[in-house]
GROMACS .gro file of N, CA, C and O in nm:
model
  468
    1UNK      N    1   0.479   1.496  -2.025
    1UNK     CA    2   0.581   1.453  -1.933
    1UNK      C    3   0.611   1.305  -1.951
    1UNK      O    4   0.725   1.259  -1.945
    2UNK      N    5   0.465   1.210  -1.982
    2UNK     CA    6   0.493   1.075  -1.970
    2UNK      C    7   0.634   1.034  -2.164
    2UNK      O    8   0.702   0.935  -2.193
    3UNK      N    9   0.616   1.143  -2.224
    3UNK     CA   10   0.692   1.108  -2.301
    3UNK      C   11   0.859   1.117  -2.332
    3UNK      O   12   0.940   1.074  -2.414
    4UNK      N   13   0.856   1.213  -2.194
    4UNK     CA   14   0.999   1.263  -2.185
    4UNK      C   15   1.070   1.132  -2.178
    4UNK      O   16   1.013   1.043  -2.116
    5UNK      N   17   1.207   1.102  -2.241
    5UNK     CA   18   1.347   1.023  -2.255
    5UNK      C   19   1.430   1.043  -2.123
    5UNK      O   20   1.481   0.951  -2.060
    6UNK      N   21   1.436   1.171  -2.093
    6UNK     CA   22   1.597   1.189  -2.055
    6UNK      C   23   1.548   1.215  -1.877
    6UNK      O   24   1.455   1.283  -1.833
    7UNK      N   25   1.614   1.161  -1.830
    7UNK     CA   26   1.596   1.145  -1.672
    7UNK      C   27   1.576   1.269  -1.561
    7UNK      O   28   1.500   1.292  -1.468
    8UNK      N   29   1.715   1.350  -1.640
    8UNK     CA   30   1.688   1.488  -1.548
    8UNK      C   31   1.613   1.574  -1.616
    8UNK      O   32   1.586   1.667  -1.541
    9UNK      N   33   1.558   1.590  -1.734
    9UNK     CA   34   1.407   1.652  -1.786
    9UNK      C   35   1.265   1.625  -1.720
    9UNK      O   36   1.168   1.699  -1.709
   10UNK      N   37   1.286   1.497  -1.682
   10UNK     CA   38   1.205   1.424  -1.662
   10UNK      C   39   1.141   1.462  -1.513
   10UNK      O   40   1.021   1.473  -1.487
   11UNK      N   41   1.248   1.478  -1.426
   11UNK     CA   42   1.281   1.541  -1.277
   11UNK      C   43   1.217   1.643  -1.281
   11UNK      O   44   1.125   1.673  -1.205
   12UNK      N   45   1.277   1.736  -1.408
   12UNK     CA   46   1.250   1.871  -1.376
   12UNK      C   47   1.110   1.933  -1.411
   12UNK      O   48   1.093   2.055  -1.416
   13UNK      N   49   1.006   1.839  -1.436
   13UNK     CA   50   0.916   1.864  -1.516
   13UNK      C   51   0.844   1.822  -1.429
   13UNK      O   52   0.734   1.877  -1.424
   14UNK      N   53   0.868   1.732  -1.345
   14UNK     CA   54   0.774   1.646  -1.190
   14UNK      C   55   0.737   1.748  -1.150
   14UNK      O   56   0.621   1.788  -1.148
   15UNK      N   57   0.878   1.828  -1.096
   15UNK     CA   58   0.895   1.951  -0.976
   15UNK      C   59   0.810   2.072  -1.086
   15UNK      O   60   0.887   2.165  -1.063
   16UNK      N   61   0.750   2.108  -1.146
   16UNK     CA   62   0.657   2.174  -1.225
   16UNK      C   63   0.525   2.148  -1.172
   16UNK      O   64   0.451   2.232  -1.120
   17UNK      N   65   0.490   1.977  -1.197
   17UNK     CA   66   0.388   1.952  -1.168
   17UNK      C   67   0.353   1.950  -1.036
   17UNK      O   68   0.239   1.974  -0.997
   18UNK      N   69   0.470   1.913  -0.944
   18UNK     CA   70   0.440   1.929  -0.780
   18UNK      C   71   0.415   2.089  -0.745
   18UNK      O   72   0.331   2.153  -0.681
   19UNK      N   73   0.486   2.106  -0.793
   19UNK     CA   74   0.476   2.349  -0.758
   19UNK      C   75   0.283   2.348  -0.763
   19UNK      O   76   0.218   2.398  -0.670
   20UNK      N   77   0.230   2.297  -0.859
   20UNK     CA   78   0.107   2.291  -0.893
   20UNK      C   79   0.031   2.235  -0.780
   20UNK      O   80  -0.064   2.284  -0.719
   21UNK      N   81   0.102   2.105  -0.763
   21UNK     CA   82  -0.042   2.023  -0.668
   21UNK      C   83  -0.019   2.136  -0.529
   21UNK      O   84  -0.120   2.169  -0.467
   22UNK      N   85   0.139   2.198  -0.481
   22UNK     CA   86   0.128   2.294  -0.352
   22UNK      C   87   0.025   2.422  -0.379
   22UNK      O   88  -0.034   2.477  -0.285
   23UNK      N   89   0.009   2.466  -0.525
   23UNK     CA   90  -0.068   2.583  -0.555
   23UNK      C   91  -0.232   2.543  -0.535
   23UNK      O   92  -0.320   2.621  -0.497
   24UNK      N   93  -0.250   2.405  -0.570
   24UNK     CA   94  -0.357   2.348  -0.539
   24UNK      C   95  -0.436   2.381  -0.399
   24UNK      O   96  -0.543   2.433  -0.368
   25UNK      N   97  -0.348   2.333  -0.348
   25UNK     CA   98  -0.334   2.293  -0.154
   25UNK      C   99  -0.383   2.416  -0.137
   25UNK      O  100  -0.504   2.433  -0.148
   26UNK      N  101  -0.308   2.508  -0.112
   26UNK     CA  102  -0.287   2.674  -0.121
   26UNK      C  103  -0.455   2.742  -0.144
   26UNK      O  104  -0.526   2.822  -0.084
   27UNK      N  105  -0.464   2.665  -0.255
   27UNK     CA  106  -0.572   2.745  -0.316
   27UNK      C  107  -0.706   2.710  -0.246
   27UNK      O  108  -0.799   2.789  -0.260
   28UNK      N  109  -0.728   2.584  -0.163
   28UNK     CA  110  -0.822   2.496  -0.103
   28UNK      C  111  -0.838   2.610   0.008
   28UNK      O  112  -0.947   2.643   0.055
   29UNK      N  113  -0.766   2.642   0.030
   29UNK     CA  114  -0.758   2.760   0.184
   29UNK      C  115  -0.818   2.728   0.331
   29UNK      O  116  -0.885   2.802   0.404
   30UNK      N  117  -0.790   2.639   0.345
   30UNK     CA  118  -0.858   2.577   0.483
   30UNK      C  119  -0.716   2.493   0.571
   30UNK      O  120  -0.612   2.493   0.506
   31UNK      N  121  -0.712   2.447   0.664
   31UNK     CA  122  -0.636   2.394   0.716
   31UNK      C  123  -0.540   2.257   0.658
   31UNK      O  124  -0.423   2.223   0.670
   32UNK      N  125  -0.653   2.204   0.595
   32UNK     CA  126  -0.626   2.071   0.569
   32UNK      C  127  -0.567   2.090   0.417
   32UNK      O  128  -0.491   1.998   0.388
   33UNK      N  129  -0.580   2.171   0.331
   33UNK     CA  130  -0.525   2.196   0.223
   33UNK      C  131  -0.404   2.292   0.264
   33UNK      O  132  -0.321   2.263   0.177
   34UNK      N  133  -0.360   2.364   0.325
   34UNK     CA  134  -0.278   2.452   0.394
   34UNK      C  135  -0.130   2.373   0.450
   34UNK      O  136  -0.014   2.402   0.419
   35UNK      N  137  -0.181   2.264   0.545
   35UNK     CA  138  -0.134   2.173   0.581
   35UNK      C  139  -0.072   2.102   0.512
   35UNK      O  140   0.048   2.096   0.537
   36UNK      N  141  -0.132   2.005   0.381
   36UNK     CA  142  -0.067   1.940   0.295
   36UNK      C  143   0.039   2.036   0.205
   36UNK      O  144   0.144   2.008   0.147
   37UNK      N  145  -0.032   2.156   0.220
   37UNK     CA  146   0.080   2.221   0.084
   37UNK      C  147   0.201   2.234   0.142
   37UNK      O  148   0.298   2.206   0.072
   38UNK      N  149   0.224   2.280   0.290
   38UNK     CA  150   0.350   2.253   0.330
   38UNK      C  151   0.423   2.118   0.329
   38UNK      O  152   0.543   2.113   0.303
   39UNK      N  153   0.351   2.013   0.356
   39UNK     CA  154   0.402   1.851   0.371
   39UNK      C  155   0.479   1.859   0.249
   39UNK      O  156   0.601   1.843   0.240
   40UNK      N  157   0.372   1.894   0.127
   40UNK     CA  158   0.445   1.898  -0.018
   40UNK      C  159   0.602   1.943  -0.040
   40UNK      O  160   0.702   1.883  -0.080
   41UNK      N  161   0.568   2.113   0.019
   41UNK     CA  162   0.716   2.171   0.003
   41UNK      C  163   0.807   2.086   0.092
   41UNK      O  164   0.905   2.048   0.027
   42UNK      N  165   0.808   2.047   0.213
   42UNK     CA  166   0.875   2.005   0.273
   42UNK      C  167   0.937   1.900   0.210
   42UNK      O  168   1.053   1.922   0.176
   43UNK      N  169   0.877   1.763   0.180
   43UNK     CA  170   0.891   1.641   0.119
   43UNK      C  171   0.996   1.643  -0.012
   43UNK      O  172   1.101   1.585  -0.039
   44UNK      N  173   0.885   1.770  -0.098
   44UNK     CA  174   1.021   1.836  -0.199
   44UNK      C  175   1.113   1.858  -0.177
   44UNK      O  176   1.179   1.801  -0.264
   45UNK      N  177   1.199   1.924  -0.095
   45UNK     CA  178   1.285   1.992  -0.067
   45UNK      C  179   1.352   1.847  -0.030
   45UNK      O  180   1.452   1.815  -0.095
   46UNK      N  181   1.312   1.773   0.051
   46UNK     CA  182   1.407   1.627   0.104
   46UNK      C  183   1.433   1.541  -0.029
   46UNK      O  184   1.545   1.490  -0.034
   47UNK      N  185   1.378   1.527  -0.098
   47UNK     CA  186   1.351   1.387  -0.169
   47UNK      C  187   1.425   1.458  -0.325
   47UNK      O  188   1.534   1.422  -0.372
   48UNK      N  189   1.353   1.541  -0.373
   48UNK     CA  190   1.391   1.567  -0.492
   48UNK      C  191   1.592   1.544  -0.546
   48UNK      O  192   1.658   1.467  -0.616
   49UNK      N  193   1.621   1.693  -0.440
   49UNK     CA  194   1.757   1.695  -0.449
   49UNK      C  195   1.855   1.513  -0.456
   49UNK      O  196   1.951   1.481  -0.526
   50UNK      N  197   1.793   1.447  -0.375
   50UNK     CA  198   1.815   1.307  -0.387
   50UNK      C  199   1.802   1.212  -0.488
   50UNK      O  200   1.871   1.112  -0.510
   51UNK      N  201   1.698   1.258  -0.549
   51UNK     CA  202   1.660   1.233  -0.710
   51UNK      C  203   1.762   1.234  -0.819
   51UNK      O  204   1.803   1.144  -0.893
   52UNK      N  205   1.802   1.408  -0.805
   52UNK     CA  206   1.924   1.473  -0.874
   52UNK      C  207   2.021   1.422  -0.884
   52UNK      O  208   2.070   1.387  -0.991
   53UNK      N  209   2.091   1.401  -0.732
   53UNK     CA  210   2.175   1.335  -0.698
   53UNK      C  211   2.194   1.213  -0.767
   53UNK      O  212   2.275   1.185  -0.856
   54UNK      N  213   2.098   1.137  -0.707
   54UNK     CA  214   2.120   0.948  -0.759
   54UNK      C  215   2.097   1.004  -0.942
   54UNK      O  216   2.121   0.903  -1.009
   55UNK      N  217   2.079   1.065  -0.992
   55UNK     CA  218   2.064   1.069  -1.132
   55UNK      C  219   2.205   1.121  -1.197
   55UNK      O  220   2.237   1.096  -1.313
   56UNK      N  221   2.302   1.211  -1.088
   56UNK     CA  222   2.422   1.262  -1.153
   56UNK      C  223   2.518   1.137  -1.114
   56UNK      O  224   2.637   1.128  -1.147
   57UNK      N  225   2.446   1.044  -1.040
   57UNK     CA  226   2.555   0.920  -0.984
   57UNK      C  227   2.539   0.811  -1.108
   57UNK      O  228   2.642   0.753  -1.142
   58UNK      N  229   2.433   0.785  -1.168
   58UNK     CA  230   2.415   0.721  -1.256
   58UNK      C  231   2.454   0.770  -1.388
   58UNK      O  232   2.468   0.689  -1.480
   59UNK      N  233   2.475   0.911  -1.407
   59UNK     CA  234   2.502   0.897  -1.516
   59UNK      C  235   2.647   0.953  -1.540
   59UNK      O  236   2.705   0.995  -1.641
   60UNK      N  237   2.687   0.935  -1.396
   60UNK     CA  238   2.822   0.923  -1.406
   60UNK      C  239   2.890   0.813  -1.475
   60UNK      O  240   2.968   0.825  -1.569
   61UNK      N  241   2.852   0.703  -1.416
   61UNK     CA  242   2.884   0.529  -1.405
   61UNK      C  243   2.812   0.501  -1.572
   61UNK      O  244   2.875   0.425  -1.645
   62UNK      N  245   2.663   0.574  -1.635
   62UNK     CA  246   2.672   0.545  -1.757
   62UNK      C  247   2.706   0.603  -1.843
   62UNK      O  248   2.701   0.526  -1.939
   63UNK      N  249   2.758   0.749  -1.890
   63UNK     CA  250   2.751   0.824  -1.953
   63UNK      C  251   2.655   0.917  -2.007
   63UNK      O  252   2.678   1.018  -2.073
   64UNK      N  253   2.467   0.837  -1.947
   64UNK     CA  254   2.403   0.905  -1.995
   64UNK      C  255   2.295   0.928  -1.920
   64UNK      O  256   2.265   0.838  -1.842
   65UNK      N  257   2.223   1.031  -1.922
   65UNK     CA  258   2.089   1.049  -1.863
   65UNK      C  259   1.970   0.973  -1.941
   65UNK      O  260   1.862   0.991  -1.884
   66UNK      N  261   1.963   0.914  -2.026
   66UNK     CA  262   1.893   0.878  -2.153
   66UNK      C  263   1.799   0.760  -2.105
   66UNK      O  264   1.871   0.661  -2.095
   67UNK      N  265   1.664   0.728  -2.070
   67UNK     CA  266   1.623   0.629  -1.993
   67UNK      C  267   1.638   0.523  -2.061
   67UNK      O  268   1.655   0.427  -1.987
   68UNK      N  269   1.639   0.490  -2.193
   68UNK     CA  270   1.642   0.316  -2.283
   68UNK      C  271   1.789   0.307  -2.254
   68UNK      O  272   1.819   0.188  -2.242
   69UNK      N  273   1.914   0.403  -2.236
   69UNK     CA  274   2.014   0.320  -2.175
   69UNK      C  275   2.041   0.311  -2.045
   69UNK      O  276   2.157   0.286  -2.013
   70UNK      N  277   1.956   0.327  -1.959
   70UNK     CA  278   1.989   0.273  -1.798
   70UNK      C  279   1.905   0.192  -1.784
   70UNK      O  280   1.783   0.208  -1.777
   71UNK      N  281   1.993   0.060  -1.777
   71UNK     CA  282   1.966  -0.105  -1.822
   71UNK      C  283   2.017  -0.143  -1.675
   71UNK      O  284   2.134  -0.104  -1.665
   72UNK      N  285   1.967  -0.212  -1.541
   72UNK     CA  286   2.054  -0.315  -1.469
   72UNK      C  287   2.021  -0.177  -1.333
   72UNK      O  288   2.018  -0.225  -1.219
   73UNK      N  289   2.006  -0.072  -1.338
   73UNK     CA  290   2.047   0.001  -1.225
   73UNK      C  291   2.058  -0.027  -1.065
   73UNK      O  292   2.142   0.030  -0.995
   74UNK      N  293   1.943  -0.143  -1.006
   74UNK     CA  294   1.954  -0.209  -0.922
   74UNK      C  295   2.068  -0.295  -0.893
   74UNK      O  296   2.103  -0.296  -0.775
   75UNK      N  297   2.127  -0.361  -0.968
   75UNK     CA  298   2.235  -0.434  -0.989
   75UNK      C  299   2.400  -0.342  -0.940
   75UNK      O  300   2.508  -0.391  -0.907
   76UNK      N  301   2.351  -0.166  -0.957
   76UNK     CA  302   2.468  -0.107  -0.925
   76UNK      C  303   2.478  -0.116  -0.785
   76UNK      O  304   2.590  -0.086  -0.743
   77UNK      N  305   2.401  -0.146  -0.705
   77UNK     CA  306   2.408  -0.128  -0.575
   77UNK      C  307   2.404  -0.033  -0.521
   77UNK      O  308   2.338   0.038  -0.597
   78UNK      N  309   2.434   0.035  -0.422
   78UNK     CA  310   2.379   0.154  -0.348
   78UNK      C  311   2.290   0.273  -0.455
   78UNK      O  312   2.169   0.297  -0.461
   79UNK      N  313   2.374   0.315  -0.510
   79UNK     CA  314   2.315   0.414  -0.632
   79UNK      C  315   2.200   0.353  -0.669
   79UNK      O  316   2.103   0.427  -0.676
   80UNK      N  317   2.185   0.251  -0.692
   80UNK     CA  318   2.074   0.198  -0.777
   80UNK      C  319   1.993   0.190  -0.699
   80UNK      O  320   1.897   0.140  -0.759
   81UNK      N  321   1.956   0.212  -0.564
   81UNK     CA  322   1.844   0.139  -0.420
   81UNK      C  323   1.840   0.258  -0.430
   81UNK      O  324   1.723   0.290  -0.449
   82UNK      N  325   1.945   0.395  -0.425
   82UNK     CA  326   1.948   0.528  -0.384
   82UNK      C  327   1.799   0.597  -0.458
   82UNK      O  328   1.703   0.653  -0.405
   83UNK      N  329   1.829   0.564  -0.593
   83UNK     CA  330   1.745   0.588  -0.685
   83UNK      C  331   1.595   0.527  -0.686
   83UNK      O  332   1.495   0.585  -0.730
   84UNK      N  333   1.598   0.420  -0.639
   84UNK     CA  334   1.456   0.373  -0.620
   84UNK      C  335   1.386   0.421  -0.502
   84UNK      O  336   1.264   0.416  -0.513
   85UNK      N  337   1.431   0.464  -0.396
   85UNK     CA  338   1.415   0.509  -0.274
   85UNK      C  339   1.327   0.632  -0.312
   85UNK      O  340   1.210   0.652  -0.276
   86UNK      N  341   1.422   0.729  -0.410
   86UNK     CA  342   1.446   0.892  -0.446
   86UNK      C  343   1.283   0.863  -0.513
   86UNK      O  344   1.180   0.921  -0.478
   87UNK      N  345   1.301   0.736  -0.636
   87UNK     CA  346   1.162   0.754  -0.714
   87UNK      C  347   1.020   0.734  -0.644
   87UNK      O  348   0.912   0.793  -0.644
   88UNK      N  349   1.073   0.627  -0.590
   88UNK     CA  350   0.951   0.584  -0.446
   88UNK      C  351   0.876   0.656  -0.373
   88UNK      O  352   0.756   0.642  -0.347
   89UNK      N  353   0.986   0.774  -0.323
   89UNK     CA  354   0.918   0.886  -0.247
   89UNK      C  355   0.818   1.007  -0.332
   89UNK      O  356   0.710   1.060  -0.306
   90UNK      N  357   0.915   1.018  -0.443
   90UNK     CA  358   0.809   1.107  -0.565
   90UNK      C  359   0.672   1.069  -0.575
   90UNK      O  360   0.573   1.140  -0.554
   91UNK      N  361   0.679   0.939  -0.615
   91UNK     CA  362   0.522   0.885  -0.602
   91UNK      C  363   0.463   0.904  -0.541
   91UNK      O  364   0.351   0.925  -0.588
   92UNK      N  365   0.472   0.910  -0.437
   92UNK     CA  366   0.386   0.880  -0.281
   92UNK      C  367   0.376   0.792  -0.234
   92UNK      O  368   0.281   0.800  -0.155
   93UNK      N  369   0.435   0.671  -0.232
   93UNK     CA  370   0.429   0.561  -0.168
   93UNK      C  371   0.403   0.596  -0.010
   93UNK      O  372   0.443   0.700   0.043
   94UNK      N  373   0.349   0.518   0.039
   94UNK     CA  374   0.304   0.539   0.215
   94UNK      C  375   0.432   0.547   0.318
   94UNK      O  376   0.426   0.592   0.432
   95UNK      N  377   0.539   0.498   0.258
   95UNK     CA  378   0.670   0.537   0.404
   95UNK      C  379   0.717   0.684   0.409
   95UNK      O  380   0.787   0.743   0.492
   96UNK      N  381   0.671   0.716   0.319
   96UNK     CA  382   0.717   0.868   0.275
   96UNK      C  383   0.658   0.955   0.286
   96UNK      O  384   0.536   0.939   0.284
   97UNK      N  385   0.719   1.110   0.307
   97UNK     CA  386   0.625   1.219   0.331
   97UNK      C  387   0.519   1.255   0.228
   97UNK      O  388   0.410   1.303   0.258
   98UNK      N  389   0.559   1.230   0.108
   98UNK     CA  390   0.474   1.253  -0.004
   98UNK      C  391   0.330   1.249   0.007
   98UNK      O  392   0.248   1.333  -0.030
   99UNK      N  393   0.304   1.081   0.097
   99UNK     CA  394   0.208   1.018   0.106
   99UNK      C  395   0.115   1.107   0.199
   99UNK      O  396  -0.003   1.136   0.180
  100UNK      N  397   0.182   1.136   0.282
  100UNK     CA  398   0.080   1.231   0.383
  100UNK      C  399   0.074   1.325   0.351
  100UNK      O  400  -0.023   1.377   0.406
  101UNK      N  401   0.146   1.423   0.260
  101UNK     CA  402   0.091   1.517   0.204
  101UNK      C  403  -0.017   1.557   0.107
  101UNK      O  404  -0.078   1.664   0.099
  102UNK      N  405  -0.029   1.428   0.025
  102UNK     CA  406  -0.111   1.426  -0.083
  102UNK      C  407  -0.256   1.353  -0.032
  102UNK      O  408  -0.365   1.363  -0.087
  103UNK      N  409  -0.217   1.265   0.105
  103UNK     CA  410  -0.363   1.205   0.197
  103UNK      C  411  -0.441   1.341   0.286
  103UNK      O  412  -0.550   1.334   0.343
  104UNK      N  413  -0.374   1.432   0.281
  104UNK     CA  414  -0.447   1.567   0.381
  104UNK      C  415  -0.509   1.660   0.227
  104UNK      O  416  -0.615   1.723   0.226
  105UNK      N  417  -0.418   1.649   0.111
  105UNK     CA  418  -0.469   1.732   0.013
  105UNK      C  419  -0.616   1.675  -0.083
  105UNK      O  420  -0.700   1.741  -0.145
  106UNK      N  421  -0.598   1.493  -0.058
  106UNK     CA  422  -0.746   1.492  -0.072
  106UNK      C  423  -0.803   1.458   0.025
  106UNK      O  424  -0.894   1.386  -0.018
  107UNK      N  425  -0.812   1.462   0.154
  107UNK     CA  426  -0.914   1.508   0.246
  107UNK      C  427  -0.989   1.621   0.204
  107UNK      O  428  -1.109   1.626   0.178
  108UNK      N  429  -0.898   1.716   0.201
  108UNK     CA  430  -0.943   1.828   0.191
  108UNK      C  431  -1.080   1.911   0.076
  108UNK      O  432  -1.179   1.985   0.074
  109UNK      N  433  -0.967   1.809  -0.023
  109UNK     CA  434  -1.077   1.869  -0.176
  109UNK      C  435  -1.189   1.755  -0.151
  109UNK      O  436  -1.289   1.791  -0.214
  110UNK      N  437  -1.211   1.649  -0.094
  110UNK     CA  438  -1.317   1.588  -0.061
  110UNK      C  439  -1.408   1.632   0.028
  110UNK      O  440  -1.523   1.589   0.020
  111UNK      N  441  -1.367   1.744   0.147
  111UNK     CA  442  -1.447   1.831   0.244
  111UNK      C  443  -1.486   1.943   0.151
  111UNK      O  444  -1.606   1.961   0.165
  112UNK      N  445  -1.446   2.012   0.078
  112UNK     CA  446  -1.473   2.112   0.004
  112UNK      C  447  -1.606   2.017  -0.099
  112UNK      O  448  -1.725   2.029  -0.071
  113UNK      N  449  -1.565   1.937  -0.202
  113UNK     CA  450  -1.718   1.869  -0.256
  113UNK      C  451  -1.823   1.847  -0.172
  113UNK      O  452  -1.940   1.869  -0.202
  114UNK      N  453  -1.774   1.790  -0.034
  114UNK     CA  454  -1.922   1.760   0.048
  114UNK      C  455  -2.009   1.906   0.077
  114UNK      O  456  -2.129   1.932   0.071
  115UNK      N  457  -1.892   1.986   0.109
  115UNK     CA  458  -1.917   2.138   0.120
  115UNK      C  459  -1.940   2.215   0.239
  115UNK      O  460  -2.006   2.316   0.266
  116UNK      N  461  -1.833   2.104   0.329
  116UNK     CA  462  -1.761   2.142   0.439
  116UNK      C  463  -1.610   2.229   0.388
  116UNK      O  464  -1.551   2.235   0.280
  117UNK      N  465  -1.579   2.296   0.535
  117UNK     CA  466  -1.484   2.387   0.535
  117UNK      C  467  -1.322   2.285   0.588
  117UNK      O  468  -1.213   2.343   0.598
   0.00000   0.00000   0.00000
């Protein structure tokens, strides 16, 4: 994934790896893994499409999805914040749902090692 070029490959290959961390959750079978796997879907469902979005806005304005040519994107203004917002939340940064989804999913696998339920 870390070698992918092209922006909306790139997207679509996240949402692969997120399907996974919810199958994760899922698979923990207790509340606290249960819990996060929904935060996950949920968060997905908000953020991603926004992703898409700010990515068909950009490569409107550049012609390309291609990451070595989207040079300046902050500089576009809204689109460009749109997009950092969209990437921000993928991560998990803490303002975002991401964050609490992925803070209950390792609770969880950390109660399961101690070898609590």
């Amino acid at each position: 994934m870390l070698s992918q070029r092209d922006l909306k490959r790139f997207l679509a290959y996240s949402t692969i790896e997120h399907m996974g961390i919810v199958a994760l959750g899922l698979g923990f079978g207790a509340p606290w893994g249960t819990l996060g796997a929904l935060f996950h879907l949920i968060a997905h469902a908000f953020v991603k499409p926004g992703a898409f979005f700010a990515t068909g806005l950009l490569q409107r304005e550049y012609g390309t999805t291609q990451l070595g040519a989207l040079h300046g994107v902050l500089r576009k203004g809204a689109t460009g914040h749109f997009m950092l917002s969209s990437l921000t939340g993928l991560a998990g940064m803490p303002p975002f749902l991401f964050f609490s989804a992925n803070s209950s999913l390792c609770t969880q696998a950390f109660a399961r090692m101690r070898g609590d339920r």
